[in-house]
Amino acid sequence: MALLTTTTIGSLSRFDQDLPRSIDEAIDFQRQHRLDILSDGEQRTDMVSYFAEAFEGLGVESDTPVVTGKIALKNGPESFSKVQDLKYIRSKYPDLKIKTAITGPTTLGMTCGSRKIRSYYKNIMDFRLYEDISVALAPIAKAIVDRGAYLQLDEPFLSQGYRDLDKRVELLDRIVDGLPRERVSTHVCGFIGGHGVMNHLLRLKSVSTLSFAFAGRIEKPNIEHISRDAFESNGKKLGAGCISVTPLAESDVNTPEQVASKLKEIAGRVGRENIAYAHPDCGMRATNKSLVPIILRNMRAGVDLFG
Ligand SMILES: [Zn+2]
């Protein structure tokens, strides 16, 4: 049987001051670690700023995000920074498989609206804020998939169980409605066993792959909340977080044997053929920089060992 496909959740710490050079280095770094599906490494580090640039109704004042009015995409999706970065990668490395991540409406709205909402929306719980963000994200999602990339909708906050959780998950379907579902995944961080979040995610129609963490201390119990039956009956594949991204020292990094054993445990629950790819538990911007190469090396070795 072919080895499992490998990828990352996306973010890596910035490699260089110069953006194109930094993206080049992020790509090289991932290739050196023999990853199959590569990301831009989120080298534009300030997510709120690049969304504020692209969206009406969103600003940054004294380093604080402010919602200033109704959210809408200002220009066409082609000028959006992540689409620009994808175009750059595509032109330079046309043969690589690329996955581009964009922040989902709940996480983006909570991040931008939690400090100051000046007008239009009543407050942070005004659901129109999230609907408008979804409408603005849809053309961006299409532009990414149209350029041949996989699309990952990042919704780290969804596991926290907000009001309107079912509707919040449904917004993801609206963003990618009409796109080829096998190209689209959603990544949710943390413990996904609460608030019925798993059942809502399984019902997504236009998202094929659900990506979760299983290796970190808080995330280990996630294994209890996935099953072959649930994934197959809902036409879902699993993105399997198989190595922790929060070690404090080299001695804390999961070993290849631990990675292989984690993958065995996951495959035992969901079926090996239902694993879309193996990846580290989460993005690695906050991970101790010197440990990132060791994490990727051990993940690669663990995937090879799993066979
Ligand atoms: Zn995550």
XYZ file of C-alpha atoms and ligand atoms in Angstrom:
308
model
C 0.000 0.000 0.000
C 1.216 3.528 -0.721
C 2.482 5.545 2.208
C 0.086 8.046 3.771
C 0.119 11.504 2.215
C 1.748 14.128 4.445
C 1.090 17.830 4.873
C 1.147 20.568 7.510
C -1.595 22.782 8.926
C 0.205 25.724 7.358
C 1.915 28.236 9.567
C 5.650 28.269 10.072
C 7.642 31.087 11.624
C 8.830 33.749 9.212
C 12.019 32.764 7.376
C 13.170 36.095 5.923
C 12.291 39.822 5.957
C 11.676 39.733 2.218
C 8.301 38.098 1.498
C 9.082 36.210 -1.743
C 12.368 34.968 -0.321
C 10.565 33.930 2.841
C 7.972 31.939 0.863
C 10.779 30.294 -1.144
C 12.473 29.234 2.058
C 9.219 27.929 3.522
C 8.684 25.820 0.385
C 12.278 24.539 0.438
C 11.975 23.686 4.106
C 8.844 21.590 3.482
C 10.413 19.844 0.497
C 13.478 18.969 2.533
C 11.155 17.199 4.949
C 9.505 15.268 2.108
C 6.013 16.618 2.648
C 3.564 15.801 -0.146
C 1.146 18.753 0.019
C 2.877 22.044 0.744
C 1.628 25.364 2.097
C 2.778 28.967 1.746
C 3.931 28.648 5.370
C 1.739 31.655 6.285
C 4.685 33.968 5.797
C 2.404 37.010 5.998
C 2.328 36.787 9.703
C -0.412 39.261 10.530
C -3.711 37.717 9.529
C -5.836 40.654 10.742
C -3.832 43.168 8.670
C -4.158 41.317 5.401
C -7.878 40.846 5.912
C -8.223 44.524 6.893
C -6.516 45.458 3.630
C -8.939 43.352 1.605
C -12.219 43.925 3.440
C -14.454 46.977 3.697
C -15.632 47.412 7.251
C -12.473 46.126 8.882
C -9.567 48.215 10.087
C -6.596 48.164 12.407
C -6.136 51.068 14.817
C -3.145 51.145 17.172
C -2.549 47.458 16.471
C -6.135 46.640 17.446
C -8.659 45.243 14.974
C -11.782 47.377 14.640
C -14.998 46.589 12.809
C -15.924 49.916 11.224
C -18.955 48.950 9.136
C -20.506 46.259 6.989
C -17.893 43.663 5.982
C -17.442 43.093 2.240
C -14.627 42.181 -0.123
C -13.220 45.442 -1.532
C -11.728 44.354 -4.817
C -11.703 41.105 -6.741
C -10.296 38.030 -5.013
C -7.215 38.106 -7.280
C -5.720 40.940 -5.261
C -6.174 39.146 -1.932
C -2.752 38.479 -0.408
C -3.148 34.705 -0.019
C -4.225 34.402 -3.658
C -1.208 36.529 -4.635
C 1.076 34.208 -2.675
C -0.507 31.184 -4.320
C 0.008 32.722 -7.778
C 3.648 33.331 -6.891
C 4.145 29.727 -5.733
C 2.305 28.342 -8.770
C 4.436 30.374 -11.195
C 7.666 29.292 -9.563
C 6.818 25.689 -8.667
C 4.072 24.611 -11.092
C 4.314 20.911 -10.241
C 3.944 21.047 -6.476
C 0.724 20.141 -4.695
C -0.296 23.189 -2.694
C -2.814 23.716 0.074
C -3.805 27.270 0.961
C -5.447 27.986 4.297
C -7.867 30.815 4.975
C -9.403 31.743 8.304
C -13.049 30.792 8.649
C -15.833 33.239 9.558
C -16.203 32.410 13.258
C -12.499 32.648 14.016
C -12.039 35.749 11.864
C -15.142 37.493 13.212
C -14.320 36.689 16.838
C -10.731 37.870 16.344
C -11.673 41.118 14.607
C -14.855 41.976 16.479
C -13.852 41.144 20.025
C -12.118 44.472 20.669
C -14.252 47.103 19.030
C -17.357 47.125 16.867
C -17.970 50.740 15.927
C -21.025 50.466 13.724
C -23.419 48.331 11.705
C -23.287 45.162 13.833
C -24.986 45.206 17.238
C -22.244 43.275 19.004
C -19.913 40.304 18.669
C -22.850 37.858 18.727
C -24.629 39.582 15.818
C -24.753 36.701 13.371
C -24.795 39.037 10.354
C -21.089 39.707 11.018
C -20.288 36.048 10.338
C -22.642 35.818 7.360
C -21.030 38.861 5.759
C -17.535 37.461 6.331
C -18.638 34.217 4.628
C -19.950 36.129 1.624
C -16.609 37.969 1.403
C -14.604 34.738 1.717
C -16.481 32.810 -0.993
C -14.800 34.427 -4.044
C -11.416 34.039 -2.342
C -12.065 30.329 -1.775
C -13.036 29.930 -5.417
C -9.935 31.782 -6.652
C -7.736 29.444 -4.573
C -9.375 26.252 -5.832
C -9.492 27.594 -9.421
C -5.719 27.894 -9.214
C -5.443 24.182 -8.576
C -4.771 24.332 -4.849
C -6.413 22.502 -1.992
C -8.298 24.808 0.341
C -8.225 24.543 4.117
C -10.769 26.512 6.123
C -9.217 27.180 9.517
C -11.745 27.337 12.318
C -9.650 26.842 15.455
C -12.343 28.456 17.629
C -15.247 26.200 16.631
C -14.424 23.579 19.270
C -15.252 26.156 21.953
C -18.970 25.832 21.367
C -20.430 29.247 20.639
C -24.082 30.080 20.360
C -25.440 29.269 16.865
C -22.794 26.559 16.448
C -24.836 24.666 13.848
C -25.295 27.826 11.784
C -21.622 28.720 12.221
C -20.591 25.359 10.762
C -23.107 25.729 7.925
C -21.393 28.969 6.893
C -18.402 26.870 5.822
C -20.613 25.094 3.295
C -21.795 28.421 1.952
C -18.214 29.635 1.405
C -17.290 26.619 -0.726
C -20.675 25.888 -2.296
C -20.136 24.628 -5.850
C -16.401 23.935 -5.453
C -15.095 20.362 -5.842
C -15.546 19.004 -2.311
C -12.499 16.703 -2.479
C -10.376 19.872 -2.603
C -11.794 21.326 0.605
C -10.896 20.617 4.234
C -11.631 22.222 7.580
C -9.162 22.308 10.461
C -10.512 22.651 13.993
C -8.112 22.854 16.940
C -8.347 21.541 20.450
C -10.792 19.067 21.980
C -13.613 18.344 19.533
C -15.720 16.120 21.775
C -17.935 18.875 23.188
C -20.919 20.990 22.092
C -21.908 18.525 19.354
C -19.334 20.166 17.079
C -18.353 16.843 15.540
C -21.894 16.060 14.404
C -22.256 19.508 12.859
C -18.951 19.115 10.995
C -19.872 15.649 9.729
C -22.995 17.127 8.119
C -21.026 19.567 5.944
C -21.867 18.862 2.310
C -19.135 20.702 0.445
C -16.185 19.837 2.690
C -14.637 16.382 2.242
C -11.923 16.372 4.885
C -12.062 17.152 8.595
C -8.693 17.802 10.189
C -8.114 17.397 13.913
C -5.300 17.007 16.430
C -4.781 13.724 18.271
C -1.303 13.929 19.756
C -1.278 16.813 22.239
C -2.332 16.375 25.837
C -5.741 18.049 25.424
C -6.301 16.494 22.003
C -5.589 12.836 22.805
C -9.239 12.151 23.775
C -10.330 13.271 20.270
C -9.749 9.672 19.202
C -12.968 8.718 21.045
C -14.960 11.045 18.808
C -14.098 9.677 15.371
C -15.399 6.465 13.897
C -15.389 4.651 10.581
C -19.148 4.549 10.546
C -19.615 8.289 11.067
C -16.945 9.220 8.525
C -18.086 6.792 5.833
C -21.800 7.468 6.164
C -21.108 11.190 5.819
C -18.572 10.838 3.001
C -15.740 12.292 5.065
C -11.987 11.765 5.165
C -9.769 12.569 8.121
C -6.779 14.886 8.378
C -4.866 13.153 11.141
C -2.824 15.276 13.528
C -0.257 12.703 14.647
C 2.515 14.665 16.361
C 2.321 17.313 19.061
C 3.389 20.870 18.190
C 3.910 21.991 21.791
C 7.112 20.264 22.964
C 9.326 22.396 25.174
C 12.546 20.496 24.537
C 13.923 18.030 22.037
C 13.334 15.229 24.523
C 9.590 16.089 24.489
C 9.181 15.687 20.714
C 7.094 12.610 19.871
C 9.334 9.891 18.475
C 8.787 8.176 15.096
C 7.563 5.130 17.024
C 5.002 7.249 18.872
C 3.849 8.808 15.593
C 3.458 5.372 13.976
C 1.572 4.079 16.981
C -0.712 7.140 16.974
C -1.474 6.569 13.285
C -2.230 2.926 14.012
C -4.642 3.971 16.731
C -6.337 6.501 14.395
C -6.516 3.979 11.525
C -8.026 1.472 13.948
C -10.863 3.885 14.668
C -11.578 5.376 11.273
C -9.990 3.000 8.735
C -6.677 3.636 7.028
C -8.371 4.318 3.691
C -10.326 7.126 5.331
C -7.172 9.033 6.326
C -6.674 11.795 3.728
C -3.293 12.748 5.144
C -1.120 12.873 8.233
C -0.051 16.250 9.615
C 1.298 17.830 12.792
C -1.466 18.606 15.291
C -1.642 22.296 14.373
C 0.216 25.201 12.806
C 3.764 25.716 14.056
C 4.174 29.484 14.255
C 4.124 29.294 18.053
C 6.258 26.173 18.234
C 9.821 26.481 19.501
C 11.593 27.203 16.215
C 14.512 24.868 16.802
C 12.111 21.954 17.353
C 10.097 22.362 14.134
C 12.637 20.485 11.944
C 12.715 17.672 14.499
C 8.915 17.470 14.569
C 8.751 17.220 10.771
C 11.620 14.724 10.651
C 9.963 12.509 13.254
C 6.580 12.781 11.557
C 8.115 11.715 8.234
C 9.915 8.812 9.895
C 6.736 7.845 11.757
C 4.680 7.833 8.559
C 7.357 5.680 6.871
C 7.335 3.321 9.844
C 3.539 3.093 9.786
C 3.930 1.936 6.172
Zn -4.997 23.783 14.989
